[in-house]
mmCIF file of C-alpha atoms in Angstrom:
data_model
loop_
_atom_site.group_PDB
_atom_site.id
_atom_site.type_symbol
_atom_site.label_atom_id
_atom_site.label_comp_id
_atom_site.label_asym_id
_atom_site.label_seq_id
_atom_site.Cartn_x
_atom_site.Cartn_y
_atom_site.Cartn_z
ATOM 1 C CA UNK O 1 9.447 -0.353 -1.923
ATOM 2 C CA UNK O 2 8.111 -0.800 1.614
ATOM 3 C CA UNK O 3 5.556 -3.247 2.924
ATOM 4 C CA UNK O 4 3.626 -2.216 6.023
ATOM 5 C CA UNK O 5 1.049 -3.785 8.331
ATOM 6 C CA UNK O 6 -1.091 -1.094 10.007
ATOM 7 C CA UNK O 7 -3.102 -1.723 13.173
ATOM 8 C CA UNK O 8 -5.320 1.029 14.583
ATOM 9 C CA UNK O 9 -5.375 -0.498 18.084
ATOM 10 C CA UNK O 10 -4.126 1.966 20.664
ATOM 11 C CA UNK O 11 -4.583 5.064 18.501
ATOM 12 C CA UNK O 12 -5.422 8.310 20.248
ATOM 13 C CA UNK O 13 -7.200 10.183 17.446
ATOM 14 C CA UNK O 14 -10.605 8.511 17.582
ATOM 15 C CA UNK O 15 -10.250 6.007 14.725
ATOM 16 C CA UNK O 16 -12.036 2.689 15.004
ATOM 17 C CA UNK O 17 -9.944 0.328 17.133
ATOM 18 C CA UNK O 18 -10.213 -2.640 14.816
ATOM 19 C CA UNK O 19 -8.705 -1.477 11.527
ATOM 20 C CA UNK O 20 -6.128 -3.866 10.032
ATOM 21 C CA UNK O 21 -4.521 -2.822 6.754
ATOM 22 C CA UNK O 22 -1.547 -3.845 4.648
ATOM 23 C CA UNK O 23 0.188 -1.424 2.284
ATOM 24 C CA UNK O 24 2.715 -1.729 -0.499
ATOM 25 C CA UNK O 25 4.363 1.716 -0.625
ATOM 26 C CA UNK O 26 6.360 2.627 -3.726
ATOM 27 C CA UNK O 27 9.640 4.557 -3.750
ATOM 28 C CA UNK O 28 7.782 7.889 -4.116
ATOM 29 C CA UNK O 29 5.788 7.193 -0.924
ATOM 30 C CA UNK O 30 2.424 6.374 -2.529
ATOM 31 C CA UNK O 31 0.438 3.240 -1.708
ATOM 32 C CA UNK O 32 0.359 1.057 -4.832
ATOM 33 C CA UNK O 33 -1.539 -1.877 -3.278
ATOM 34 C CA UNK O 34 -3.699 -1.957 -0.175
ATOM 35 C CA UNK O 35 -5.582 -4.661 1.709
ATOM 36 C CA UNK O 36 -8.030 -4.020 4.542
ATOM 37 C CA UNK O 37 -9.363 -6.849 6.662
ATOM 38 C CA UNK O 38 -12.627 -5.964 8.383
ATOM 39 C CA UNK O 39 -13.566 -7.301 11.845
ATOM 40 C CA UNK O 40 -16.163 -9.569 10.177
ATOM 41 C CA UNK O 41 -13.418 -11.142 8.029
ATOM 42 C CA UNK O 42 -14.265 -9.351 4.779
ATOM 43 C CA UNK O 43 -11.191 -8.529 2.719
ATOM 44 C CA UNK O 44 -10.997 -5.380 0.579
ATOM 45 C CA UNK O 45 -8.188 -4.988 -1.955
ATOM 46 C CA UNK O 46 -7.175 -1.923 -3.944
ATOM 47 C CA UNK O 47 -4.414 -1.282 -6.441
ATOM 48 C CA UNK O 48 -3.522 1.089 -9.240
ATOM 49 C CA UNK O 49 -5.790 -1.112 -11.404
ATOM 50 C CA UNK O 50 -8.724 -0.887 -8.935
ATOM 51 C CA UNK O 51 -8.555 2.493 -7.208
ATOM 52 C CA UNK O 52 -11.987 2.607 -5.551
ATOM 53 C CA UNK O 53 -15.445 1.095 -5.247
ATOM 54 C CA UNK O 54 -18.473 1.396 -2.976
ATOM 55 C CA UNK O 55 -16.525 -0.196 -0.083
ATOM 56 C CA UNK O 56 -13.490 2.134 -0.062
ATOM 57 C CA UNK O 57 -10.418 3.215 -1.994
ATOM 58 C CA UNK O 58 -6.663 3.021 -2.346
ATOM 59 C CA UNK O 59 -5.118 5.373 0.242
ATOM 60 C CA UNK O 60 -4.158 8.751 -1.228
ATOM 61 C CA UNK O 61 -1.198 11.001 -0.564
ATOM 62 C CA UNK O 62 2.417 10.427 0.311
ATOM 63 C CA UNK O 63 3.186 8.262 3.329
ATOM 64 C CA UNK O 64 6.427 9.381 4.944
ATOM 65 C CA UNK O 65 8.601 7.697 7.556
ATOM 66 C CA UNK O 66 7.188 10.286 9.973
ATOM 67 C CA UNK O 67 3.648 9.094 9.229
ATOM 68 C CA UNK O 68 4.681 5.488 9.796
ATOM 69 C CA UNK O 69 6.260 6.250 13.172
ATOM 70 C CA UNK O 70 3.362 8.414 14.460
ATOM 71 C CA UNK O 71 1.772 6.126 17.068
ATOM 72 C CA UNK O 72 -1.182 8.457 17.626
ATOM 73 C CA UNK O 73 -2.850 6.792 14.622
ATOM 74 C CA UNK O 74 -1.953 3.227 15.596
ATOM 75 C CA UNK O 75 0.985 0.956 14.921
ATOM 76 C CA UNK O 76 2.835 0.375 11.641
ATOM 77 C CA UNK O 77 4.969 -2.732 11.345
ATOM 78 C CA UNK O 78 7.344 -3.275 8.437
ATOM 79 C CA UNK O 79 7.006 -6.644 6.749
ATOM 80 C CA UNK O 80 8.641 -8.452 3.858
ATOM 81 C CA UNK O 81 7.322 -8.545 0.314
ATOM 82 C CA UNK O 82 6.765 -12.285 0.718
ATOM 83 C CA UNK O 83 4.634 -11.708 3.843
ATOM 84 C CA UNK O 84 2.636 -9.013 2.036
ATOM 85 C CA UNK O 85 2.081 -11.227 -1.009
ATOM 86 C CA UNK O 86 0.789 -14.023 1.231
ATOM 87 C CA UNK O 87 -1.907 -11.670 2.571
ATOM 88 C CA UNK O 88 -2.577 -10.351 -0.959
ATOM 89 C CA UNK O 89 -3.571 -13.896 -2.002
ATOM 90 C CA UNK O 90 -6.692 -13.738 0.194
ATOM 91 C CA UNK O 91 -9.943 -13.644 -1.751
ATOM 92 C CA UNK O 92 -11.442 -10.165 -1.687
ATOM 93 C CA UNK O 93 -15.053 -9.286 -0.953
ATOM 94 C CA UNK O 94 -14.790 -6.515 -3.542
ATOM 95 C CA UNK O 95 -13.456 -8.899 -6.237
ATOM 96 C CA UNK O 96 -10.352 -6.997 -7.359
#
């Protein structure tokens, strides 16, 4: 299991510069829990129990170490499970 903080700042592929996401990545490389914090402070949470809604969805596909180290999309910072769980406790706008 990996826990990642993703920041889009500094990306070179044209993504919005203010994306802040947190991912719990399982041993197969799939995101099992995801949190996105919008610039306005809204918090969106997705998990295997809440895959999608009108705001967004749980990221799809396998995330490899190569994906995580590709700085053209932004910056990925490994974090601890405890740090991730602290962010996960935030109240979500999408009520997951």
